[in-house]
């Protein structure tokens, strides 16, 4: 039986081997895109993903496991916190090689 | 250039092998994250927002072409083609895999580099004046003393588990280019009235949550007493430093709460037991380390004077670059060249692998194979003949490294901020890029003159915002970024902590606010010769607050 609705949450972590950000998908696998994350919309679901996270941590598959709040938008899940949006989308800047190529040498 | 001896090689190799075993056991699940975390941190491995981050030590910011090429190689093979030079004279890689860390450390060991003590509650990489061994105003080269401190502090059994991290900086000149007054211990080389070499000793400086300038505890400490006196300081700190609250654990809090007089008396009392013991530095040992830092044999090349004058006359861009990025060397035919890692609109401190290779090549060709990393996130070639400046400049232009902005408003320090750092509350790099683009016009920069902007994405102050002439601190307020401005900070021999000017600014308004501050300075200065900092110290915060807030400033 479903419990009371709650704010939608997803489970995120960093993969142990390379530290890359991952999210728990609907099939129980860790995915590389927030768009593919399982959306926990009620308390039972949140408890389930928390348990899955603790198991994955114990199994040494991921580290730094956290449940985060998201809002469901037409374009997909969007974290409330900027920090989590940047984790999901990557840095908001180009990497050095690109920016160096673009940068003016005029000065 | 310091070279490893047999002990150094064996020590670093043992550490690499030890960490390889620890990583393998972590990946196999034999040890937990809780057990592994302090082990990885001891080897400079952090977990950041998107990936692991490896911080590699560049002791006192000195490296040669071979070492720089290795840093480029690591960027290319194990990372995403770039590295980030930091305000601690280190380099950080943002994307290495944990599974690659042992291989990276082994490659670093091949060129006598490592990541030991770039994290953790220990004595960190000792920093020094980036013009060491070359500056015309230098009393003595600070690097031998930084190296002595490095050897003494590496895996020091008594000081490997301090209340908090501990930072030491050494400067060799009256002019402080190492920001010693915002370090836990600051050492300034000087000579006494009889011409003997020693140090003025400062303790308890630091930025972060509680910015405090250091207090001088010794006007002159003979060089032979360096280790015994620093040991006395460390013992008093290790004994009394607070371990119950990490925010109050730095020595600056101890100095502030205890009082420098009482603490100094305790240090002196402890030193009495130590000063004539085994920590006294024998002159032969100092001499041996000094020999490793012998300056290169610089042949006279007086023809450079005339050539330089001709080149400057024929190429204004070259003349501008010389004017900003070239400083006097102790040898009249040579110069020290700052390679700006602040291209207009670029990321402060970032260098691509190709750029690192280029710097290595140019150091070998034009600079006696020496490179320095500055605490302001630039590189320096410390020994360049005036006669080689023009071809060096041409090569730097080709490699995107000739931005003529050293010390100008676009020479911005910025920490990685929320784009990479797990501790950050706000982004730093996009703010720096936006300000850089706004003020990118060379003529406008020249008109503004010396002005240091420093940006941190959180209260830990890795971007040194407290000592920025204009300091910018990113904070999170109600889930959004907000940028708080402080004015009047300085990290030199006349150090000061910037004054928070009023309520913070939203991301889209921060560059406008900086422009308002700059315009207020331009309207207020007595002449073009009065710098921003001089002007601020003369007129105070009032005119800037009025310009920004209409006289209704309130704290953010």
XYZ file of C-alpha atoms in Angstrom:
663
model
C 0.000 0.000 0.000
C 1.334 3.393 -0.950
C 2.202 5.740 1.868
C 1.672 9.484 1.887
C 3.098 11.475 -1.027
C 6.371 13.217 -0.431
C 8.661 15.463 -2.434
C 10.140 13.461 -5.295
C 13.594 12.157 -4.531
C 16.366 10.320 -6.320
C 19.408 8.476 -5.090
C 22.807 9.692 -6.211
C 26.381 8.639 -5.513
C 29.843 8.541 -7.052
C 31.145 5.370 -8.644
C 33.951 3.875 -6.583
C 36.401 3.180 -9.401
C 36.447 6.608 -11.025
C 34.282 8.871 -8.857
C 31.899 9.650 -11.713
C 28.452 10.853 -10.605
C 25.738 8.205 -10.863
C 22.048 7.883 -10.033
C 20.049 4.791 -9.163
C 17.926 3.735 -12.107
C 14.531 2.054 -12.173
C 16.074 -1.341 -12.884
C 18.303 -1.118 -9.814
C 21.435 -0.339 -11.839
C 23.453 2.839 -11.467
C 23.005 5.137 -14.465
C 25.056 8.084 -15.703
C 22.223 10.497 -16.344
C 19.776 12.019 -13.915
C 17.134 11.684 -16.650
C 17.302 7.914 -16.226
C 17.061 7.966 -12.427
C 14.279 6.226 -10.556
C 11.918 8.839 -9.127
C 10.855 8.032 -5.575
C 7.516 9.757 -5.127
C 6.383 8.367 -1.789
C 7.926 7.350 1.508
C 8.097 3.619 0.758
C 9.956 4.331 -2.457
C 12.352 6.665 -0.667
C 13.024 4.017 1.950
C 13.668 1.516 -0.828
C 16.239 3.645 -2.615
C 17.935 4.479 0.676
C 18.255 0.774 1.395
C 19.577 0.158 -2.115
C 22.135 2.877 -1.571
C 23.363 1.422 1.681
C 23.687 -1.979 0.053
C 25.651 -0.551 -2.878
C 27.915 1.254 -0.438
C 28.438 -1.961 1.508
C 29.129 -3.779 -1.756
C 31.835 -1.221 -2.596
C 30.234 -0.158 -5.850
C 29.687 3.497 -4.959
C 30.655 6.110 -2.377
C 29.120 9.293 -1.020
C 25.533 8.064 -1.330
C 22.827 10.687 -0.914
C 19.090 11.081 -1.422
C 18.342 14.414 -3.060
C 15.150 16.277 -3.786
C 14.149 17.039 -7.340
C 11.258 18.655 -9.122
C 9.647 16.907 -12.063
C 9.631 19.174 -15.093
C 8.594 18.689 -18.700
C 12.223 18.208 -19.648
C 12.888 15.747 -16.873
C 13.978 15.727 -13.234
C 15.676 18.877 -11.978
C 17.419 19.057 -8.573
C 16.443 21.940 -6.342
C 20.001 22.649 -5.311
C 22.420 24.204 -7.780
C 25.118 21.884 -6.484
C 23.138 18.854 -7.597
C 22.230 20.466 -10.911
C 25.950 20.984 -11.615
C 26.672 17.399 -10.545
C 24.062 16.228 -13.004
C 24.965 18.484 -15.914
C 28.710 18.830 -15.413
C 30.714 22.020 -14.940
C 29.025 25.164 -16.243
C 32.250 26.170 -18.000
C 34.367 24.850 -20.821
C 37.482 22.956 -19.960
C 40.805 24.704 -20.305
C 41.704 23.550 -23.822
C 38.463 24.907 -25.216
C 38.548 28.139 -23.287
C 42.205 28.670 -24.124
C 41.422 28.308 -27.802
C 38.550 30.749 -27.553
C 40.267 33.235 -25.337
C 41.491 36.460 -26.798
C 45.200 37.067 -26.767
C 44.660 40.729 -27.443
C 45.536 41.751 -23.910
C 66.924 22.615 -8.613
C 66.623 20.168 -5.757
C 67.379 16.575 -6.728
C 66.289 13.515 -4.821
C 68.955 11.542 -3.006
C 68.721 7.794 -2.371
C 66.588 8.326 0.703
C 64.106 10.504 -1.184
C 63.771 7.966 -4.002
C 63.276 5.071 -1.634
C 60.833 7.011 0.530
C 58.604 8.102 -2.353
C 58.764 4.668 -4.011
C 57.724 3.028 -0.743
C 54.798 5.400 -0.427
C 53.679 4.675 -3.999
C 53.797 0.923 -3.366
C 51.975 1.306 -0.084
C 49.204 3.328 -1.723
C 48.961 0.912 -4.664
C 48.251 -1.859 -2.195
C 45.692 0.290 -0.389
C 43.895 1.190 -3.635
C 43.814 -2.442 -4.750
C 42.358 -3.494 -1.427
C 39.776 -0.715 -1.596
C 38.724 -1.673 -5.113
C 38.458 -5.318 -4.158
C 36.300 -4.391 -1.179
C 38.811 -5.558 1.369
C 38.785 -2.192 3.104
C 35.839 0.145 3.567
C 35.499 3.743 2.460
C 35.672 4.872 6.073
C 39.014 3.140 6.472
C 40.267 4.185 3.054
C 39.374 7.885 3.121
C 42.209 9.005 5.433
C 44.633 6.880 3.432
C 43.682 8.437 0.111
C 43.745 11.923 1.604
C 47.292 11.318 2.812
C 48.148 10.852 -0.845
C 46.322 13.925 -2.113
C 43.239 12.099 -3.421
C 39.923 13.848 -2.776
C 36.426 12.952 -3.941
C 34.923 16.053 -5.486
C 31.660 16.871 -7.200
C 32.121 14.932 -10.434
C 35.101 12.678 -9.852
C 38.220 12.155 -7.793
C 40.683 15.017 -7.629
C 44.426 14.544 -7.279
C 46.481 17.362 -5.783
C 50.158 17.100 -6.680
C 52.773 18.953 -4.652
C 55.081 21.366 -6.383
C 57.452 22.113 -3.512
C 57.994 25.879 -3.184
C 56.498 26.123 -6.672
C 59.710 25.063 -8.415
C 59.902 22.572 -11.260
C 61.881 21.913 -14.421
C 60.903 21.122 -17.984
C 60.983 17.361 -17.493
C 58.644 17.645 -14.541
C 56.287 19.981 -16.393
C 56.205 17.555 -19.322
C 55.228 14.815 -16.920
C 52.405 16.972 -15.579
C 51.264 17.476 -19.179
C 51.500 13.754 -19.839
C 49.365 12.979 -16.788
C 46.794 15.555 -17.915
C 46.655 13.970 -21.357
C 46.688 10.299 -20.426
C 44.879 10.160 -17.107
C 42.715 13.277 -17.164
C 40.843 15.396 -19.688
C 43.801 17.226 -21.155
C 44.362 19.965 -18.608
C 45.452 20.734 -15.068
C 44.653 23.487 -12.605
C 47.457 25.404 -10.878
C 46.385 26.495 -7.417
C 47.025 29.249 -4.897
C 49.115 26.760 -2.905
C 51.593 26.390 -5.779
C 50.214 22.891 -6.434
C 48.535 21.404 -9.473
C 45.184 19.654 -9.310
C 43.672 17.170 -11.736
C 39.890 17.119 -11.732
C 39.041 13.811 -13.408
C 41.495 10.991 -12.643
C 40.199 7.511 -11.854
C 40.928 6.004 -8.471
C 42.145 2.912 -10.233
C 44.750 5.026 -12.088
C 46.110 6.798 -9.013
C 48.962 4.353 -8.300
C 50.121 4.600 -11.908
C 49.993 8.392 -11.758
C 51.981 8.493 -8.537
C 54.523 6.114 -9.999
C 54.910 8.363 -13.032
C 55.318 11.381 -10.760
C 58.012 9.572 -8.773
C 59.951 9.104 -12.024
C 60.456 12.870 -12.086
C 60.897 13.306 -8.334
C 57.378 14.488 -7.608
C 54.608 13.221 -5.356
C 51.304 14.066 -3.690
C 52.334 13.415 -0.096
C 50.882 15.819 2.482
C 48.828 17.757 -0.025
C 45.865 16.980 2.211
C 45.185 16.097 5.816
C 45.943 17.617 9.211
C 49.663 17.815 8.673
C 52.266 20.303 7.492
C 51.336 20.962 3.877
C 53.456 21.791 0.862
C 55.777 24.610 1.962
C 55.338 27.597 -0.309
C 57.818 30.316 -1.242
C 58.383 33.459 -3.239
C 57.993 32.506 -6.905
C 60.884 34.799 -7.828
C 63.208 32.940 -5.460
C 66.814 32.738 -6.547
C 66.355 35.398 -9.191
C 64.768 38.555 -7.758
C 66.881 41.672 -7.656
C 65.625 42.544 -4.170
C 66.289 39.152 -2.581
C 68.235 38.824 0.679
C 68.672 35.095 0.140
C 66.991 32.257 -1.740
C 64.114 30.977 0.443
C 63.881 27.589 -1.283
C 66.701 25.811 0.577
C 64.916 26.582 3.830
C 61.581 25.488 2.387
C 63.273 22.258 1.300
C 64.772 21.752 4.763
C 61.296 22.227 6.221
C 59.858 19.815 3.657
C 62.349 17.097 4.519
C 61.843 17.644 8.244
C 58.051 17.701 8.030
C 57.500 14.791 5.620
C 55.733 12.045 7.588
C 56.995 13.644 10.786
C 55.714 11.267 13.470
C 54.905 14.040 15.925
C 53.238 16.356 13.426
C 51.296 14.035 11.134
C 48.079 14.281 13.174
C 47.795 17.936 14.067
C 44.546 19.584 15.172
C 44.202 20.919 11.598
C 46.185 21.467 8.420
C 49.271 23.628 8.769
C 50.767 25.936 6.169
C 54.236 27.469 6.132
C 55.469 30.103 3.677
C 58.961 31.535 3.212
C 59.932 34.761 1.499
C 63.447 35.877 0.725
C 62.797 39.591 0.337
C 61.438 42.539 2.219
C 58.766 42.617 -0.459
C 56.496 39.730 0.445
C 55.535 37.686 -2.599
C 54.624 34.624 -0.540
C 51.800 36.135 1.534
C 53.520 35.058 4.745
C 51.157 36.997 7.011
C 48.237 34.782 6.053
C 50.015 31.524 6.827
C 50.219 29.488 10.025
C 53.944 30.210 10.077
C 55.475 32.906 7.914
C 59.231 33.212 7.573
C 60.994 36.223 6.132
C 64.695 35.855 5.409
C 66.726 38.806 6.570
C 70.168 39.744 7.804
C 70.986 41.137 11.215
C 73.260 44.088 11.885
C 76.299 41.843 11.670
C 75.248 40.433 8.327
C 74.206 37.027 9.619
C 71.305 35.322 7.904
C 68.128 34.496 9.779
C 64.366 34.908 9.806
C 61.646 37.139 11.079
C 59.047 34.656 12.329
C 55.302 35.215 12.125
C 52.631 32.892 13.469
C 48.876 32.598 13.458
C 47.881 34.071 10.138
C 45.210 32.573 7.952
C 42.123 33.174 5.869
C 38.984 31.036 5.804
C 36.087 31.410 8.210
C 38.107 33.585 10.597
C 40.641 35.683 8.691
C 43.481 36.877 10.903
C 46.856 38.400 10.111
C 49.890 36.728 11.644
C 51.732 38.131 14.637
C 55.494 38.507 14.668
C 57.065 36.403 17.442
C 60.705 36.805 16.503
C 62.339 39.691 14.773
C 65.429 37.632 14.107
C 65.972 33.892 14.357
C 69.419 32.652 13.287
C 69.171 30.278 10.323
C 70.738 27.406 12.283
C 67.768 27.531 14.681
C 65.074 27.171 12.021
C 64.011 23.605 12.780
C 64.296 23.827 16.552
C 62.195 26.992 16.673
C 59.561 25.733 14.233
C 59.434 22.509 16.249
C 58.807 24.561 19.389
C 55.941 26.377 17.663
C 54.480 23.096 16.422
C 54.707 21.485 19.859
C 52.906 24.353 21.556
C 50.231 24.276 18.845
C 49.922 20.508 18.932
C 49.476 20.651 22.695
C 47.015 23.533 22.934
C 45.341 23.634 19.509
C 41.655 22.847 19.866
C 40.572 19.446 18.698
C 36.944 19.763 19.815
C 35.910 22.127 17.035
C 37.499 22.029 13.582
C 36.519 25.630 12.977
C 38.602 26.725 15.948
C 41.477 24.322 15.475
C 43.917 26.439 13.478
C 46.861 28.088 15.226
C 45.416 31.504 14.398
C 42.593 30.833 16.866
C 45.079 29.685 19.489
C 47.102 32.858 19.016
C 43.961 34.981 19.083
C 42.457 33.356 22.179
C 45.671 32.890 24.165
C 47.395 36.088 23.214
C 50.635 36.265 21.313
C 52.664 37.306 24.367
C 51.722 34.250 26.407
C 52.036 31.909 23.460
C 55.365 33.385 22.492
C 56.607 32.821 26.049
C 55.551 29.176 25.834
C 57.284 28.783 22.495
C 60.465 30.327 23.851
C 60.318 28.056 26.912
C 59.920 24.997 24.701
C 62.697 26.228 22.451
C 65.074 26.422 25.399
C 64.935 22.617 25.562
C 65.457 22.221 21.855
C 67.710 24.928 20.570
C 71.072 23.355 21.347
C 70.035 19.803 20.540
C 69.996 17.676 17.439
C 67.679 20.023 15.546
C 70.350 22.694 15.256
C 71.140 22.963 11.578
C 74.831 22.398 10.867
C 76.315 24.922 8.478
C 77.486 22.044 6.302
C 73.914 20.771 5.891
C 72.601 24.224 5.012
C 75.425 24.582 2.549
C 74.678 21.182 0.997
C 71.013 22.025 0.454
C 71.954 25.477 -0.827
C 74.196 23.832 -3.390
C 71.165 22.126 -4.885
C 69.661 25.534 -5.525
C 72.747 27.093 -7.036
C 71.667 29.640 -9.622
C 72.339 28.749 -13.237
C 75.541 30.062 -14.795
C 74.273 33.190 -16.487
C 76.598 34.489 -19.139
C 76.676 38.216 -19.759
C 74.456 39.158 -22.677
C 74.523 42.917 -22.701
C 73.402 43.019 -26.344
C 69.886 42.388 -25.029
C 69.536 45.973 -23.790
C 69.719 47.471 -27.239
C 67.693 44.716 -28.855
C 64.967 45.023 -26.278
C 64.655 48.752 -26.849
C 64.350 48.193 -30.595
C 61.763 45.438 -30.250
C 59.672 47.515 -27.881
C 59.737 50.440 -30.265
C 58.617 48.327 -33.212
C 55.893 46.271 -31.479
C 53.565 47.949 -28.935
C 52.025 44.595 -27.964
C 55.455 43.259 -27.076
C 56.195 46.476 -25.192
C 52.955 46.100 -23.216
C 53.836 42.510 -22.363
C 57.308 43.490 -21.205
C 55.804 46.314 -19.172
C 53.454 44.025 -17.278
C 54.921 40.532 -17.289
C 58.664 41.081 -17.116
C 60.417 41.938 -13.833
C 64.024 42.818 -12.983
C 66.484 39.990 -12.398
C 69.507 40.288 -10.130
C 71.652 39.933 -13.248
C 71.205 43.096 -15.311
C 71.129 41.229 -18.627
C 68.311 38.937 -17.513
C 64.671 39.167 -16.497
C 61.954 37.187 -14.754
C 58.972 36.456 -16.979
C 55.448 35.867 -15.732
C 53.432 33.598 -18.006
C 49.840 34.568 -17.411
C 47.393 31.694 -16.994
C 44.611 34.271 -17.168
C 43.669 34.651 -20.832
C 40.769 37.050 -21.267
C 37.644 35.030 -20.556
C 39.680 31.967 -19.598
C 39.762 29.880 -16.440
C 42.305 31.211 -13.926
C 45.107 28.730 -13.329
C 44.080 26.195 -15.954
C 46.631 25.048 -18.504
C 46.124 22.507 -21.239
C 48.558 19.639 -21.681
C 49.814 21.276 -24.883
C 50.427 24.537 -23.027
C 52.311 22.719 -20.284
C 54.482 21.041 -22.904
C 55.072 24.422 -24.516
C 56.164 25.961 -21.210
C 58.522 23.026 -20.641
C 60.045 23.509 -24.075
C 60.410 27.280 -23.625
C 61.928 26.859 -20.159
C 64.543 24.538 -21.606
C 65.233 26.779 -24.566
C 65.159 30.206 -22.933
C 65.129 29.913 -19.134
C 67.814 27.502 -17.960
C 65.171 24.833 -17.468
C 63.472 26.456 -14.500
C 59.766 27.105 -14.015
C 57.878 28.442 -11.046
C 54.235 28.252 -10.072
C 52.964 31.372 -8.331
C 50.400 31.576 -5.552
C 48.505 33.852 -7.910
C 47.976 30.949 -10.338
C 50.498 31.982 -12.957
C 53.794 30.495 -14.107
C 57.202 32.158 -14.082
C 60.363 31.650 -16.090
C 62.885 33.087 -13.621
C 66.050 33.390 -15.715
C 65.475 34.759 -19.227
C 68.075 36.843 -21.046
C 66.791 40.192 -22.278
C 68.143 39.124 -25.656
C 65.714 36.177 -25.653
C 62.576 38.028 -24.627
C 61.305 38.672 -28.136
C 61.544 35.096 -29.447
C 60.120 33.855 -26.147
C 57.195 36.253 -26.516
C 56.517 35.088 -30.079
C 56.404 31.497 -28.896
C 54.119 32.346 -26.008
C 51.745 34.141 -28.375
C 51.594 31.032 -30.544
C 50.739 28.901 -27.550
C 48.103 31.226 -26.120
C 50.248 32.198 -23.154
C 51.195 35.812 -23.814
C 48.365 37.678 -22.118
C 49.964 40.899 -20.869
C 47.977 41.273 -17.678
C 50.184 40.364 -14.699
C 48.890 42.353 -11.737
C 46.026 43.909 -13.692
C 42.307 43.600 -13.117
C 42.004 40.495 -15.333
C 44.811 38.675 -13.490
C 42.149 37.190 -11.227
C 42.610 34.463 -8.656
C 39.640 32.111 -8.550
C 39.191 28.815 -6.763
C 37.452 25.956 -8.639
C 34.205 26.838 -6.863
C 30.983 24.947 -7.264
C 31.883 23.798 -10.761
C 34.201 21.209 -9.204
C 34.571 21.543 -5.451
C 32.463 19.531 -3.022
C 32.854 22.203 -0.340
C 31.781 25.182 -2.435
C 28.487 27.034 -2.119
C 28.770 29.092 -5.279
C 30.664 29.218 -8.542
C 33.872 31.216 -8.855
C 35.121 30.556 -12.370
C 32.178 32.003 -14.331
C 32.359 35.148 -12.190
C 36.059 35.486 -12.983
C 35.396 34.908 -16.682
C 32.655 37.504 -16.810
C 34.774 40.138 -15.058
C 37.717 39.265 -17.297
C 35.606 39.698 -20.428
C 34.124 42.989 -19.182
C 37.555 44.482 -18.514
C 39.401 42.728 -21.333
C 40.313 45.854 -23.272
C 44.071 46.351 -22.770
C 43.840 50.151 -22.739
C 41.174 50.098 -20.062
C 43.190 47.660 -17.950
C 46.277 49.827 -18.289
C 44.289 52.877 -17.224
C 43.018 51.072 -14.111
C 46.498 49.824 -13.241
C 47.428 47.444 -10.426
C 44.317 45.812 -9.037
C 43.970 42.338 -7.576
C 40.594 40.612 -7.683
C 40.365 37.344 -5.768
C 37.308 35.090 -5.767
C 36.346 32.200 -3.480
C 33.327 29.952 -3.842
C 33.058 29.307 -0.132
C 34.218 30.524 3.238
C 37.346 28.381 3.157
C 38.898 31.131 1.027
C 41.016 29.056 -1.364
C 40.625 31.998 -3.749
C 42.219 34.294 -1.124
C 39.304 36.743 -1.293
C 40.165 38.211 2.115
C 43.408 39.640 0.726
C 42.031 40.788 -2.614
C 42.002 44.493 -3.276
C 38.534 43.525 -4.400
C 37.551 40.250 -2.766
C 34.511 38.284 -3.861
C 33.018 35.519 -1.742
C 30.302 33.292 -3.152
C 27.679 32.239 -0.632
C 24.413 30.348 -0.876
C 21.342 32.221 0.240
C 17.921 30.653 -0.011
C 19.281 28.165 -2.504
C 20.754 30.768 -4.837
C 24.267 32.113 -5.372
C 25.054 35.473 -3.862
C 28.382 37.281 -4.006
C 29.681 39.307 -1.107
C 32.313 41.955 -1.821
C 35.154 43.031 0.434
C 37.551 45.861 -0.306
C 41.040 46.801 0.764
C 42.576 43.394 1.359
C 46.225 42.776 0.614
C 48.555 39.782 0.937
C 51.885 41.560 0.682
C 54.234 43.035 3.306
C 51.550 45.561 4.170
C 48.948 42.861 4.576
C 45.363 43.681 5.404
C 42.064 41.843 5.566
C 39.416 43.248 3.266
C 36.351 44.970 4.708
C 32.948 43.556 3.789
C 31.273 46.369 1.953
C 27.581 45.536 2.256
C 24.897 43.163 1.092
C 25.766 40.630 -1.576
C 25.000 40.676 -5.271
C 23.233 38.187 -7.483
C 25.370 36.487 -10.149
C 24.054 38.705 -12.930
C 24.889 41.861 -10.949
C 28.333 41.107 -9.561
C 30.303 42.298 -12.597
C 28.316 45.540 -12.657
C 29.160 45.989 -8.984
C 32.859 45.517 -9.706
C 32.587 48.071 -12.485
C 30.933 50.538 -10.104
C 33.812 50.049 -7.662
C 36.374 50.547 -10.410
C 34.613 53.668 -11.680
C 34.501 55.067 -8.150
C 38.232 54.509 -7.854
C 38.919 56.179 -11.198
C 36.858 59.205 -10.149
C 38.488 59.371 -6.724
C 42.166 58.795 -7.373
C 44.482 61.756 -7.078
C 46.347 60.726 -10.215
C 46.978 57.700 -12.394
C 49.891 56.892 -10.114
C 47.626 56.306 -7.102
C 46.709 52.630 -7.194
C 43.334 51.220 -6.253
C 44.648 50.003 -2.900
C 46.324 53.310 -2.089
C 43.154 55.149 -3.019
C 40.996 52.850 -0.905
C 43.269 53.246 2.084
C 43.093 57.006 1.688
C 39.348 57.478 1.205
C 37.969 54.426 2.991
C 34.883 52.417 2.195
C 32.376 55.274 2.243
C 32.471 56.418 -1.393
C 32.342 52.828 -2.617
C 29.367 51.999 -0.396
C 27.566 55.096 -1.571
C 28.213 54.226 -5.203
C 27.014 50.664 -4.738
C 24.105 51.130 -2.385
C 23.275 54.805 -2.401
C 24.435 55.146 1.176
C 22.101 52.439 2.451
C 24.580 49.602 2.759
C 23.696 46.731 4.981
C 25.515 43.525 5.742
C 24.682 40.554 3.550
